[in-house]
Coordinates of N, CA, C and O in Angstrom, one line a residue:
X1 N 74.9 49.2 18.5 CA 75.4 48.3 17.5 C 75.9 47.0 18.2 O 76.5 47.1 19.2
X2 N 75.6 45.9 17.6 CA 75.9 44.6 18.2 C 77.4 44.6 18.4 O 78.2 44.9 17.4
X3 N 77.9 44.1 19.5 CA 79.3 44.2 19.8 C 80.0 42.9 19.4 O 81.2 42.8 19.4
X4 N 79.3 41.8 19.2 CA 79.9 40.6 18.8 C 79.1 39.8 17.8 O 77.9 40.1 17.6
X5 N 79.7 38.8 17.2 CA 79.0 38.0 16.2 C 77.8 37.3 16.8 O 76.7 37.2 16.1
X6 N 77.9 36.8 18.0 CA 76.8 36.1 18.6 C 75.6 37.0 18.8 O 74.5 36.6 18.5
X7 N 75.8 38.2 19.2 CA 74.7 39.2 19.4 C 74.1 39.5 18.1 O 72.8 39.5 18.0
X8 N 74.9 39.6 17.0 CA 74.3 39.8 15.7 C 73.5 38.7 15.2 O 72.4 38.8 14.6
X9 N 73.9 37.4 15.5 CA 73.2 36.3 15.1 C 71.8 36.2 15.8 O 70.8 35.8 15.2
X10 N 71.8 36.6 17.1 CA 70.5 36.6 17.8 C 69.6 37.7 17.3 O 68.4 37.5 17.2
X11 N 70.2 38.8 16.9 CA 69.4 39.9 16.2 C 68.8 39.4 14.9 O 67.6 39.6 14.7
X12 N 69.6 38.7 14.1 CA 69.1 38.1 12.9 C 67.9 37.1 13.1 O 66.9 37.2 12.5
X13 N 68.1 36.2 14.1 CA 67.1 35.2 14.4 C 65.8 35.9 14.8 O 64.7 35.5 14.4
X14 N 65.9 36.9 15.6 CA 64.7 37.7 16.1 C 64.0 38.4 14.9 O 62.8 38.3 14.8
X15 N 64.8 39.1 14.1 CA 64.2 39.8 13.0 C 63.4 38.8 12.1 O 62.3 39.1 11.6
X16 N 64.0 37.7 11.7 CA 63.4 36.7 10.9 C 62.1 36.2 11.5 O 61.1 36.1 10.8
X17 N 62.2 35.8 12.8 CA 61.0 35.2 13.4 C 59.8 36.2 13.5 O 58.7 35.8 13.2
X18 N 60.1 37.4 13.9 CA 59.0 38.4 14.0 C 58.5 38.8 12.7 O 57.3 38.9 12.5
X19 N 59.3 39.0 11.7 CA 58.8 39.4 10.3 C 58.0 38.3 9.7 O 57.1 38.6 9.0
X20 N 58.3 37.1 10.0 CA 57.6 35.9 9.4 C 56.4 35.5 10.2 O 55.7 34.5 9.9
X21 N 56.0 36.2 11.3 CA 55.0 35.8 12.2 C 53.6 35.7 11.5 O 52.8 34.9 11.8
X22 N 53.4 36.6 10.6 CA 52.0 36.7 10.0 C 51.9 36.0 8.6 O 50.8 35.7 8.1
X23 N 53.1 35.6 8.1 CA 53.1 34.9 6.8 C 54.5 34.6 6.4 O 55.4 34.9 7.1
X24 N 54.7 34.1 5.2 CA 56.1 33.9 4.6 C 56.7 35.3 4.5 O 56.1 36.3 4.3
X25 N 58.1 35.3 4.6 CA 58.8 36.5 4.4 C 58.7 36.9 2.9 O 58.9 36.1 2.1
X26 N 58.4 38.2 2.7 CA 58.4 38.7 1.3 C 59.8 39.4 1.0 O 60.6 39.5 1.9
X27 N 60.0 39.7 -0.2 CA 61.2 40.3 -0.7 C 61.6 41.6 0.1 O 62.7 41.8 0.4
X28 N 60.6 42.4 0.3 CA 60.8 43.7 1.0 C 61.3 43.4 2.4 O 62.2 44.0 2.9
X29 N 60.7 42.5 3.1 CA 61.1 42.1 4.5 C 62.5 41.5 4.5 O 63.3 41.9 5.3
X30 N 62.8 40.7 3.5 CA 64.1 40.1 3.5 C 65.2 41.2 3.2 O 66.2 41.2 3.8
X31 N 64.9 42.1 2.3 CA 65.8 43.2 2.0 C 66.0 44.1 3.2 O 67.1 44.5 3.5
X32 N 64.9 44.3 4.0 CA 65.1 45.2 5.2 C 65.9 44.4 6.3 O 66.7 45.0 6.9
X33 N 65.6 43.1 6.4 CA 66.4 42.3 7.4 C 67.9 42.4 7.0 O 68.7 42.6 7.9
X34 N 68.2 42.3 5.7 CA 69.6 42.4 5.3 C 70.2 43.7 5.6 O 71.3 43.8 6.1
X35 N 69.4 44.8 5.4 CA 69.9 46.1 5.7 C 70.1 46.4 7.2 O 71.1 46.9 7.6
X36 N 69.1 46.0 8.0 CA 69.2 46.2 9.4 C 70.4 45.4 10.0 O 71.1 45.9 10.8
X37 N 70.5 44.2 9.5 CA 71.6 43.3 10.0 C 72.9 44.0 9.7 O 73.8 44.0 10.6
X38 N 73.1 44.5 8.5 CA 74.4 45.2 8.1 C 74.6 46.4 9.0 O 75.7 46.6 9.5
X39 N 73.5 47.1 9.2 CA 73.7 48.3 10.1 C 74.1 47.9 11.5 O 74.8 48.6 12.2
X40 N 73.5 46.8 12.0 CA 73.7 46.4 13.4 C 75.1 45.7 13.6 O 75.8 45.9 14.6
X41 N 75.5 44.9 12.6 CA 76.7 44.1 12.8 C 77.9 44.6 12.0 O 79.0 44.2 12.3
X42 N 77.7 45.4 11.0 CA 78.8 45.9 10.1 C 79.1 44.9 9.1 O 80.1 45.1 8.3
X43 N 78.4 43.8 9.0 CA 78.6 42.7 8.0 C 77.4 42.5 7.1 O 76.3 42.6 7.5
X44 N 77.7 42.3 5.8 CA 76.7 42.1 4.8 C 76.1 40.7 5.0 O 76.9 39.8 5.4
X45 N 74.9 40.5 4.6 CA 74.3 39.2 4.6 C 73.4 39.0 3.4 O 72.8 40.0 2.9
X46 N 73.4 37.8 2.8 CA 72.6 37.5 1.6 C 71.2 37.0 2.0 O 71.0 36.5 3.0
X47 N 70.3 37.2 1.0 CA 69.0 36.7 1.2 C 68.9 35.2 1.5 O 68.1 34.8 2.3
X48 N 69.8 34.5 0.9 CA 69.8 33.0 1.2 C 70.1 32.7 2.6 O 69.5 31.7 3.2
X49 N 70.9 33.5 3.3 CA 71.2 33.3 4.7 C 69.9 33.6 5.5 O 69.6 32.9 6.5
X50 N 69.2 34.6 5.2 CA 67.9 35.0 5.8 C 66.9 33.8 5.7 O 66.3 33.4 6.7
X51 N 66.9 33.2 4.5 CA 66.0 32.1 4.3 C 66.4 30.9 5.1 O 65.6 30.1 5.6
X52 N 67.7 30.7 5.2 CA 68.3 29.6 6.0 C 67.9 29.7 7.5 O 67.5 28.8 8.2
X53 N 68.0 31.0 8.0 CA 67.6 31.3 9.4 C 66.1 31.0 9.6 O 65.7 30.5 10.6
X54 N 65.3 31.4 8.6 CA 63.9 31.2 8.7 C 63.6 29.7 8.8 O 62.7 29.3 9.6
X55 N 64.2 28.9 8.0 CA 64.0 27.4 8.1 C 64.4 26.9 9.5 O 63.8 26.1 10.1
X56 N 65.6 27.4 10.0 CA 66.1 26.9 11.3 C 65.1 27.3 12.4 O 64.9 26.6 13.3
X57 N 64.6 28.6 12.3 CA 63.6 29.0 13.3 C 62.4 28.1 13.3 O 61.9 27.8 14.4
X58 N 61.9 27.7 12.2 CA 60.7 26.9 12.1 C 61.0 25.5 12.7 O 60.1 24.9 13.3
X59 N 62.2 25.0 12.6 CA 62.6 23.7 13.1 C 62.7 23.6 14.6 O 62.6 22.6 15.2
X60 N 63.0 24.7 15.2 CA 63.3 24.7 16.7 C 62.3 25.4 17.5 O 61.2 25.9 17.0
X61 N 62.5 25.5 18.8 CA 61.6 26.3 19.7 C 62.3 27.6 20.0 O 63.2 27.7 20.9
X62 N 62.0 28.6 19.2 CA 62.7 29.9 19.2 C 62.7 30.5 20.6 O 63.7 31.0 21.1
X63 N 61.6 30.5 21.3 CA 61.5 31.2 22.5 C 62.3 30.5 23.6 O 62.9 31.1 24.5
X64 N 62.4 29.1 23.5 CA 63.2 28.4 24.5 C 64.7 28.8 24.2 O 65.5 28.9 25.1
X65 N 65.1 28.9 22.9 CA 66.4 29.3 22.6 C 66.8 30.7 23.2 O 67.8 30.9 23.7
X66 N 65.9 31.6 23.0 CA 66.1 33.0 23.5 C 66.1 33.0 25.0 O 67.0 33.7 25.6
X67 N 65.3 32.2 25.6 CA 65.3 32.1 27.1 C 66.6 31.6 27.6 O 67.1 32.0 28.6
X68 N 67.1 30.5 26.9 CA 68.3 29.9 27.3 C 69.5 30.8 27.2 O 70.4 30.8 28.1
X69 N 69.5 31.7 26.2 CA 70.7 32.6 26.0 C 70.5 33.9 26.7 O 71.5 34.6 26.9
X70 N 69.3 34.2 27.2 CA 69.0 35.5 27.8 C 70.0 35.9 28.9 O 70.5 37.0 28.9
X71 N 70.4 35.0 29.7 CA 71.3 35.3 30.9 C 72.7 35.6 30.4 O 73.5 36.2 31.2
X72 N 73.1 35.2 29.2 CA 74.4 35.5 28.7 C 74.5 36.8 27.9 O 75.6 37.2 27.5
X73 N 73.3 37.3 27.5 CA 73.3 38.6 26.7 C 73.2 39.8 27.6 O 72.4 39.8 28.6
X74 N 73.9 40.8 27.3 CA 73.8 42.1 28.1 C 72.5 42.8 27.8 O 71.8 42.5 26.8
X75 N 72.1 43.7 28.6 CA 70.9 44.5 28.4 C 70.9 45.2 27.1 O 69.9 45.3 26.4
X76 N 72.1 45.8 26.7 CA 72.2 46.5 25.5 C 71.9 45.6 24.3 O 71.2 46.0 23.3
X77 N 72.4 44.4 24.3 CA 72.2 43.5 23.2 C 70.7 43.1 23.1 O 70.1 43.0 22.1
X78 N 70.1 42.9 24.3 CA 68.7 42.5 24.3 C 67.8 43.7 23.7 O 66.9 43.4 23.0
X79 N 68.2 44.9 24.1 CA 67.5 46.1 23.5 C 67.7 46.1 22.0 O 66.7 46.4 21.3
X80 N 68.9 45.9 21.5 CA 69.2 45.9 20.1 C 68.3 44.8 19.4 O 67.8 45.1 18.3
X81 N 68.1 43.7 20.0 CA 67.3 42.6 19.4 C 65.9 43.1 19.2 O 65.3 42.9 18.2
X82 N 65.3 43.7 20.3 CA 64.0 44.2 20.2 C 63.8 45.3 19.2 O 62.9 45.3 18.4
X83 N 64.8 46.2 19.2 CA 64.7 47.4 18.3 C 64.8 46.9 16.8 O 64.1 47.3 15.9
X84 N 65.8 46.0 16.5 CA 65.9 45.5 15.2 C 64.7 44.8 14.7 O 64.2 44.9 13.6
X85 N 64.1 43.9 15.6 CA 62.9 43.2 15.2 C 61.8 44.1 14.9 O 61.0 44.0 14.0
X86 N 61.6 45.2 15.7 CA 60.6 46.1 15.5 C 60.8 46.9 14.2 O 59.8 47.1 13.5
X87 N 62.0 47.3 13.9 CA 62.2 48.0 12.6 C 61.8 47.1 11.4 O 61.3 47.7 10.5
X88 N 62.1 45.8 11.5 CA 61.7 45.0 10.4 C 60.2 44.9 10.3 O 59.6 44.8 9.2
X89 N 59.5 44.9 11.4 CA 58.0 44.9 11.4 C 57.4 46.1 10.6 O 56.3 46.0 10.0
X90 N 58.1 47.1 10.5 CA 57.7 48.3 9.8 C 57.8 48.2 8.3 O 57.5 49.1 7.5
X91 N 58.3 47.1 7.8 CA 58.6 46.9 6.3 C 57.4 47.1 5.5 O 57.5 47.7 4.4
X92 N 56.2 46.7 6.0 CA 55.0 46.9 5.2 C 54.1 48.0 5.7 O 52.9 48.0 5.4
X93 N 54.7 48.9 6.5 CA 54.0 50.0 7.0 C 52.8 49.7 8.0 O 52.0 50.6 8.2
X94 N 52.8 48.5 8.4 CA 51.7 48.2 9.4 C 52.3 47.0 10.2 O 53.1 46.2 9.8
X95 N 51.8 46.9 11.5 CA 52.2 45.8 12.3 C 51.0 44.9 12.6 O 50.1 45.4 13.3
X96 N 51.0 43.7 12.1 CA 49.9 42.8 12.3 C 49.9 42.3 13.8 O 51.0 42.3 14.5
X97 N 48.8 41.9 14.3 CA 48.6 41.4 15.6 C 49.6 40.3 16.0 O 50.2 40.2 17.0
X98 N 49.7 39.4 15.0 CA 50.6 38.2 15.2 C 52.1 38.6 15.4 O 52.8 38.1 16.2
X99 N 52.4 39.7 14.6 CA 53.8 40.2 14.7 C 54.1 40.8 16.0 O 55.1 40.6 16.7
X100 N 53.1 41.7 16.5 CA 53.2 42.4 17.8 C 53.3 41.3 18.9 O 54.1 41.5 19.8
X101 N 52.5 40.3 18.8 CA 52.5 39.3 19.9 C 53.9 38.6 19.9 O 54.4 38.3 21.0
X102 N 54.4 38.2 18.7 CA 55.7 37.5 18.7 C 56.8 38.4 19.2 O 57.7 37.9 19.9
X103 N 56.7 39.7 19.0 CA 57.7 40.6 19.5 C 57.6 40.7 21.0 O 58.6 40.6 21.7
X104 N 56.4 40.7 21.6 CA 56.2 40.7 23.0 C 56.7 39.4 23.6 O 57.3 39.4 24.7
X105 N 56.4 38.3 23.0 CA 56.8 37.0 23.5 C 58.4 36.9 23.5 O 59.0 36.3 24.4
X106 N 59.0 37.5 22.4 CA 60.4 37.5 22.3 C 61.0 38.3 23.5 O 62.0 37.9 24.1
X107 N 60.4 39.5 23.8 CA 60.9 40.3 24.9 C 60.8 39.6 26.2 O 61.7 39.6 27.0
X108 N 59.7 38.8 26.4 CA 59.5 38.1 27.6 C 60.6 37.0 27.7 O 61.1 36.7 28.8
X109 N 60.9 36.3 26.6 CA 61.9 35.2 26.6 C 63.2 35.8 27.0 O 64.1 35.1 27.6
X110 N 63.5 37.1 26.6 CA 64.7 37.7 26.9 C 64.8 38.3 28.3 O 65.7 39.0 28.6
X111 N 63.7 38.1 29.0 CA 63.5 38.6 30.4 C 63.5 40.2 30.4 O 64.1 40.8 31.3
X112 N 62.9 40.7 29.4 CA 62.7 42.2 29.4 C 61.3 42.5 29.9 O 60.3 41.9 29.4
X113 N 61.2 43.3 31.0 CA 59.9 43.6 31.6 C 59.0 44.3 30.7 O 59.5 45.0 29.7
X114 N 57.7 44.3 30.9 CA 56.7 45.0 30.1 C 57.1 46.5 30.1 O 57.0 47.2 29.0
X115 N 57.5 47.1 31.2 CA 57.8 48.5 31.3 C 59.0 48.8 30.4 O 59.1 49.8 29.7
X116 N 60.0 48.0 30.6 CA 61.3 48.2 29.8 C 61.0 48.0 28.3 O 61.4 48.8 27.5
X117 N 60.1 47.0 27.9 CA 59.7 46.8 26.5 C 59.0 48.0 26.0 O 59.4 48.5 24.9
X118 N 58.1 48.6 26.7 CA 57.4 49.8 26.3 C 58.4 51.0 26.1 O 58.3 51.8 25.2
X119 N 59.4 51.1 27.1 CA 60.4 52.2 27.0 C 61.2 52.0 25.7 O 61.5 53.0 25.0
X120 N 61.6 50.8 25.4 CA 62.4 50.5 24.2 C 61.6 51.0 22.9 O 62.1 51.7 22.1
X121 N 60.3 50.7 22.9 CA 59.5 51.0 21.7 C 59.3 52.5 21.7 O 59.3 53.1 20.6
X122 N 59.1 53.2 22.8 CA 58.9 54.6 22.9 C 60.2 55.3 22.4 O 60.1 56.3 21.6
X123 N 61.3 54.9 22.8 CA 62.6 55.5 22.4 C 62.8 55.3 20.9 O 63.2 56.2 20.2
X124 N 62.4 54.2 20.4 CA 62.5 53.9 19.0 C 61.6 54.8 18.2 O 61.9 55.3 17.1
X125 N 60.4 55.0 18.7 CA 59.4 55.9 18.0 C 59.9 57.3 17.9 O 59.8 58.0 16.9
X126 N 60.6 57.8 19.0 CA 61.2 59.1 19.0 C 62.3 59.2 17.9 O 62.4 60.1 17.1
X127 N 63.1 58.1 17.9 CA 64.2 58.1 16.9 C 63.7 58.1 15.5 O 64.2 58.8 14.6
X128 N 62.6 57.3 15.2 CA 62.1 57.2 13.9 C 61.5 58.5 13.5 O 61.6 58.9 12.3
X129 N 60.8 59.2 14.4 CA 60.2 60.5 14.1 C 61.3 61.5 13.7 O 61.2 62.3 12.8
X130 N 62.4 61.5 14.4 CA 63.6 62.3 14.1 C 64.2 62.0 12.8 O 64.7 63.0 12.1
X131 N 64.2 60.8 12.4 CA 64.7 60.4 11.1 C 63.9 60.9 9.9 O 64.4 61.2 8.8
X132 N 62.6 61.1 10.1 CA 61.7 61.6 9.1 C 61.9 63.1 8.8 O 61.4 63.6 7.8
X133 N 62.5 63.8 9.7 CA 62.7 65.3 9.6 C 63.7 65.6 8.6 O 64.6 65.0 8.2

């Protein structure tokens, strides 16, 4: 769980960026972003805030922003960012190539190695499988 508001904001930015990689955000993705954000931060968020973040993401260079903040984020927060973004990608039960690429680019901007990135996704797959039981 995100330990501070800054970490939660970076999680939100990542979820919005990755979910919108293949097209505009739809209502199901926005709803899932709101749910995952609340689960991660303990704070509720409205759809209008998600849309505001989407607009801000479009206006800036998201990967430069993540690269700049990467050194100030702990490993746990970086992992949370990747996990939350991946969970949002599952909103439509498939992950488009553009979404997967954006997630990998995000991990690279956060200075997460390919091996570590793969391990995060493997751990998440195990967790998701356990949730279905």
